[in-house]
Amino acid sequence: MLAFAGWALGSRWADAGVLMGAAAVPYVVVAFVLGSGVRRRRVHREM
């Protein structure tokens, strides 16, 4: 019973982790694009 409860809790946490990871992907992509765009603009201004 304890093993099953632990497995159920673990799988539930894994599902939550996957969902949170999937939800975070767009934010990571946007942040990366904005960061690279800002860097490029700074380089152009310096030149």
PDB file of N, CA and C in Angstrom:
ATOM      1  N   MET A   1       0.844  -1.207   0.000  1.00  0.00           N
ATOM      2  CA  MET A   1       0.000   0.000   0.000  1.00  0.00           C
ATOM      3  C   MET A   1       0.875   1.251   0.000  1.00  0.00           C
ATOM      4  N   LEU A   2       1.878   1.284   0.879  1.00  0.00           N
ATOM      5  CA  LEU A   2       2.762   2.453   0.934  1.00  0.00           C
ATOM      6  C   LEU A   2       3.516   2.621  -0.377  1.00  0.00           C
ATOM      7  N   ALA A   3       3.966   1.494  -0.944  1.00  0.00           N
ATOM      8  CA  ALA A   3       4.701   1.565  -2.209  1.00  0.00           C
ATOM      9  C   ALA A   3       3.796   2.123  -3.300  1.00  0.00           C
ATOM     10  N   PHE A   4       2.554   1.671  -3.327  1.00  0.00           N
ATOM     11  CA  PHE A   4       1.614   2.160  -4.345  1.00  0.00           C
ATOM     12  C   PHE A   4       1.348   3.650  -4.159  1.00  0.00           C
ATOM     13  N   ALA A   5       1.176   4.069  -2.888  1.00  0.00           N
ATOM     14  CA  ALA A   5       0.918   5.483  -2.604  1.00  0.00           C
ATOM     15  C   ALA A   5       2.122   6.317  -3.039  1.00  0.00           C
ATOM     16  N   GLY A   6       3.327   5.818  -2.758  1.00  0.00           N
ATOM     17  CA  GLY A   6       4.535   6.538  -3.149  1.00  0.00           C
ATOM     18  C   GLY A   6       4.632   6.635  -4.661  1.00  0.00           C
ATOM     19  N   TRP A   7       4.305   5.532  -5.354  1.00  0.00           N
ATOM     20  CA  TRP A   7       4.370   5.545  -6.823  1.00  0.00           C
ATOM     21  C   TRP A   7       3.333   6.505  -7.392  1.00  0.00           C
ATOM     22  N   ALA A   8       2.116   6.494  -6.822  1.00  0.00           N
ATOM     23  CA  ALA A   8       1.055   7.383  -7.306  1.00  0.00           C
ATOM     24  C   ALA A   8       1.461   8.837  -7.091  1.00  0.00           C
ATOM     25  N   LEU A   9       2.027   9.129  -5.915  1.00  0.00           N
ATOM     26  CA  LEU A   9       2.456  10.494  -5.617  1.00  0.00           C
ATOM     27  C   LEU A   9       3.594  10.899  -6.552  1.00  0.00           C
ATOM     28  N   GLY A  10       4.526   9.973  -6.777  1.00  0.00           N
ATOM     29  CA  GLY A  10       5.653  10.261  -7.659  1.00  0.00           C
ATOM     30  C   GLY A  10       5.182  10.532  -9.077  1.00  0.00           C
ATOM     31  N   SER A  11       4.256   9.708  -9.584  1.00  0.00           N
ATOM     32  CA  SER A  11       3.777   9.909 -10.951  1.00  0.00           C
ATOM     33  C   SER A  11       2.994  11.211 -11.048  1.00  0.00           C
ATOM     34  N   ARG A  12       2.281  11.552  -9.974  1.00  0.00           N
ATOM     35  CA  ARG A  12       1.524  12.806  -9.978  1.00  0.00           C
ATOM     36  C   ARG A  12       2.490  13.991 -10.031  1.00  0.00           C
ATOM     37  N   TRP A  13       3.559  13.923  -9.241  1.00  0.00           N
ATOM     38  CA  TRP A  13       4.563  14.996  -9.251  1.00  0.00           C
ATOM     39  C   TRP A  13       5.249  15.055 -10.607  1.00  0.00           C
ATOM     40  N   ALA A  14       5.492  13.888 -11.221  1.00  0.00           N
ATOM     41  CA  ALA A  14       6.136  13.861 -12.538  1.00  0.00           C
ATOM     42  C   ALA A  14       5.235  14.532 -13.562  1.00  0.00           C
ATOM     43  N   ASP A  15       3.931  14.231 -13.509  1.00  0.00           N
ATOM     44  CA  ASP A  15       2.981  14.856 -14.440  1.00  0.00           C
ATOM     45  C   ASP A  15       2.978  16.369 -14.244  1.00  0.00           C
ATOM     46  N   ALA A  16       2.983  16.814 -12.990  1.00  0.00           N
ATOM     47  CA  ALA A  16       2.975  18.250 -12.707  1.00  0.00           C
ATOM     48  C   ALA A  16       4.259  18.885 -13.242  1.00  0.00           C
ATOM     49  N   GLY A  17       5.380  18.179 -13.080  1.00  0.00           N
ATOM     50  CA  GLY A  17       6.654  18.696 -13.581  1.00  0.00           C
ATOM     51  C   GLY A  17       6.633  18.830 -15.094  1.00  0.00           C
ATOM     52  N   VAL A  18       6.064  17.830 -15.766  1.00  0.00           N
ATOM     53  CA  VAL A  18       5.985  17.875 -17.234  1.00  0.00           C
ATOM     54  C   VAL A  18       5.112  19.040 -17.671  1.00  0.00           C
ATOM     55  N   LEU A  19       3.970  19.211 -16.990  1.00  0.00           N
ATOM     56  CA  LEU A  19       3.059  20.308 -17.352  1.00  0.00           C
ATOM     57  C   LEU A  19       3.737  21.657 -17.139  1.00  0.00           C
ATOM     58  N   MET A  20       4.417  21.815 -15.993  1.00  0.00           N
ATOM     59  CA  MET A  20       5.082  23.089 -15.701  1.00  0.00           C
ATOM     60  C   MET A  20       6.215  23.328 -16.687  1.00  0.00           C
ATOM     61  N   GLY A  21       6.927  22.253 -17.049  1.00  0.00           N
ATOM     62  CA  GLY A  21       8.009  22.389 -18.024  1.00  0.00           C
ATOM     63  C   GLY A  21       7.460  22.820 -19.377  1.00  0.00           C
ATOM     64  N   ALA A  22       6.357  22.200 -19.797  1.00  0.00           N
ATOM     65  CA  ALA A  22       5.749  22.546 -21.087  1.00  0.00           C
ATOM     66  C   ALA A  22       5.238  23.982 -21.062  1.00  0.00           C
ATOM     67  N   ALA A  23       4.698  24.409 -19.914  1.00  0.00           N
ATOM     68  CA  ALA A  23       4.176  25.776 -19.805  1.00  0.00           C
ATOM     69  C   ALA A  23       5.324  26.784 -19.807  1.00  0.00           C
ATOM     70  N   ALA A  24       6.493  26.385 -19.320  1.00  0.00           N
ATOM     71  CA  ALA A  24       7.628  27.310 -19.236  1.00  0.00           C
ATOM     72  C   ALA A  24       8.353  27.453 -20.569  1.00  0.00           C
ATOM     73  N   VAL A  25       8.195  26.482 -21.473  1.00  0.00           N
ATOM     74  CA  VAL A  25       8.936  26.507 -22.746  1.00  0.00           C
ATOM     75  C   VAL A  25       8.718  27.807 -23.522  1.00  0.00           C
ATOM     76  N   PRO A  26       7.469  28.243 -23.743  1.00  0.00           N
ATOM     77  CA  PRO A  26       7.269  29.497 -24.502  1.00  0.00           C
ATOM     78  C   PRO A  26       7.959  30.696 -23.855  1.00  0.00           C
ATOM     79  N   TYR A  27       7.928  30.762 -22.519  1.00  0.00           N
ATOM     80  CA  TYR A  27       8.573  31.880 -21.824  1.00  0.00           C
ATOM     81  C   TYR A  27      10.084  31.851 -22.047  1.00  0.00           C
ATOM     82  N   VAL A  28      10.654  30.637 -22.010  1.00  0.00           N
ATOM     83  CA  VAL A  28      12.099  30.498 -22.224  1.00  0.00           C
ATOM     84  C   VAL A  28      12.455  30.939 -23.643  1.00  0.00           C
ATOM     85  N   VAL A  29      11.642  30.524 -24.616  1.00  0.00           N
ATOM     86  CA  VAL A  29      11.907  30.887 -26.017  1.00  0.00           C
ATOM     87  C   VAL A  29      11.821  32.400 -26.196  1.00  0.00           C
ATOM     88  N   VAL A  30      10.774  33.007 -25.634  1.00  0.00           N
ATOM     89  CA  VAL A  30      10.600  34.466 -25.757  1.00  0.00           C
ATOM     90  C   VAL A  30      11.774  35.195 -25.107  1.00  0.00           C
ATOM     91  N   ALA A  31      12.162  34.746 -23.918  1.00  0.00           N
ATOM     92  CA  ALA A  31      13.274  35.394 -23.218  1.00  0.00           C
ATOM     93  C   ALA A  31      14.558  35.260 -24.029  1.00  0.00           C
ATOM     94  N   PHE A  32      14.766  34.086 -24.634  1.00  0.00           N
ATOM     95  CA  PHE A  32      15.976  33.870 -25.434  1.00  0.00           C
ATOM     96  C   PHE A  32      15.982  34.780 -26.657  1.00  0.00           C
ATOM     97  N   VAL A  33      14.838  34.881 -27.336  1.00  0.00           N
ATOM     98  CA  VAL A  33      14.735  35.725 -28.537  1.00  0.00           C
ATOM     99  C   VAL A  33      14.955  37.193 -28.173  1.00  0.00           C
ATOM    100  N   LEU A  34      14.305  37.641 -27.095  1.00  0.00           N
ATOM    101  CA  LEU A  34      14.469  39.041 -26.672  1.00  0.00           C
ATOM    102  C   LEU A  34      15.921  39.307 -26.284  1.00  0.00           C
ATOM    103  N   GLY A  35      16.524  38.384 -25.557  1.00  0.00           N
ATOM    104  CA  GLY A  35      17.912  38.555 -25.133  1.00  0.00           C
ATOM    105  C   GLY A  35      18.848  38.637 -26.329  1.00  0.00           C
ATOM    106  N   SER A  36      18.689  37.748 -27.304  1.00  0.00           N
ATOM    107  CA  SER A  36      19.559  37.770 -28.476  1.00  0.00           C
ATOM    108  C   SER A  36      19.308  39.031 -29.290  1.00  0.00           C
ATOM    109  N   GLY A  37      18.054  39.495 -29.367  1.00  0.00           N
ATOM    110  CA  GLY A  37      17.736  40.717 -30.111  1.00  0.00           C
ATOM    111  C   GLY A  37      18.378  41.929 -29.462  1.00  0.00           C
ATOM    112  N   VAL A  38      18.332  42.001 -28.130  1.00  0.00           N
ATOM    113  CA  VAL A  38      18.945  43.130 -27.417  1.00  0.00           C
ATOM    114  C   VAL A  38      20.448  43.124 -27.646  1.00  0.00           C
ATOM    115  N   ARG A  39      21.059  41.953 -27.600  1.00  0.00           N
ATOM    116  CA  ARG A  39      22.508  41.868 -27.805  1.00  0.00           C
ATOM    117  C   ARG A  39      22.873  42.352 -29.205  1.00  0.00           C
ATOM    118  N   ARG A  40      22.105  41.945 -30.199  1.00  0.00           N
ATOM    119  CA  ARG A  40      22.406  42.347 -31.575  1.00  0.00           C
ATOM    120  C   ARG A  40      22.279  43.860 -31.727  1.00  0.00           C
ATOM    121  N   ARG A  41      21.250  44.448 -31.121  1.00  0.00           N
ATOM    122  CA  ARG A  41      21.065  45.899 -31.222  1.00  0.00           C
ATOM    123  C   ARG A  41      22.245  46.632 -30.594  1.00  0.00           C
ATOM    124  N   ARG A  42      22.701  46.149 -29.451  1.00  0.00           N
ATOM    125  CA  ARG A  42      23.832  46.799 -28.775  1.00  0.00           C
ATOM    126  C   ARG A  42      25.072  46.738 -29.660  1.00  0.00           C
ATOM    127  N   VAL A  43      25.286  45.595 -30.296  1.00  0.00           N
ATOM    128  CA  VAL A  43      26.464  45.438 -31.157  1.00  0.00           C
ATOM    129  C   VAL A  43      26.378  46.414 -32.318  1.00  0.00           C
ATOM    130  N   HIS A  44      25.199  46.551 -32.922  1.00  0.00           N
ATOM    131  CA  HIS A  44      25.035  47.461 -34.060  1.00  0.00           C
ATOM    132  C   HIS A  44      25.274  48.912 -33.632  1.00  0.00           C
ATOM    133  N   ARG A  45      24.790  49.276 -32.452  1.00  0.00           N
ATOM    134  CA  ARG A  45      24.966  50.651 -31.979  1.00  0.00           C
ATOM    135  C   ARG A  45      26.443  50.956 -31.762  1.00  0.00           C
ATOM    136  N   GLU A  46      27.182  49.998 -31.191  1.00  0.00           N
ATOM    137  CA  GLU A  46      28.603  50.218 -30.929  1.00  0.00           C
ATOM    138  C   GLU A  46      29.374  50.379 -32.236  1.00  0.00           C
ATOM    139  N   MET A  47      28.995  49.632 -33.268  1.00  0.00           N
ATOM    140  CA  MET A  47      29.682  49.712 -34.555  1.00  0.00           C
ATOM    141  C   MET A  47      29.249  50.988 -35.278  1.00  0.00           C
TER     142      MET A  47
END
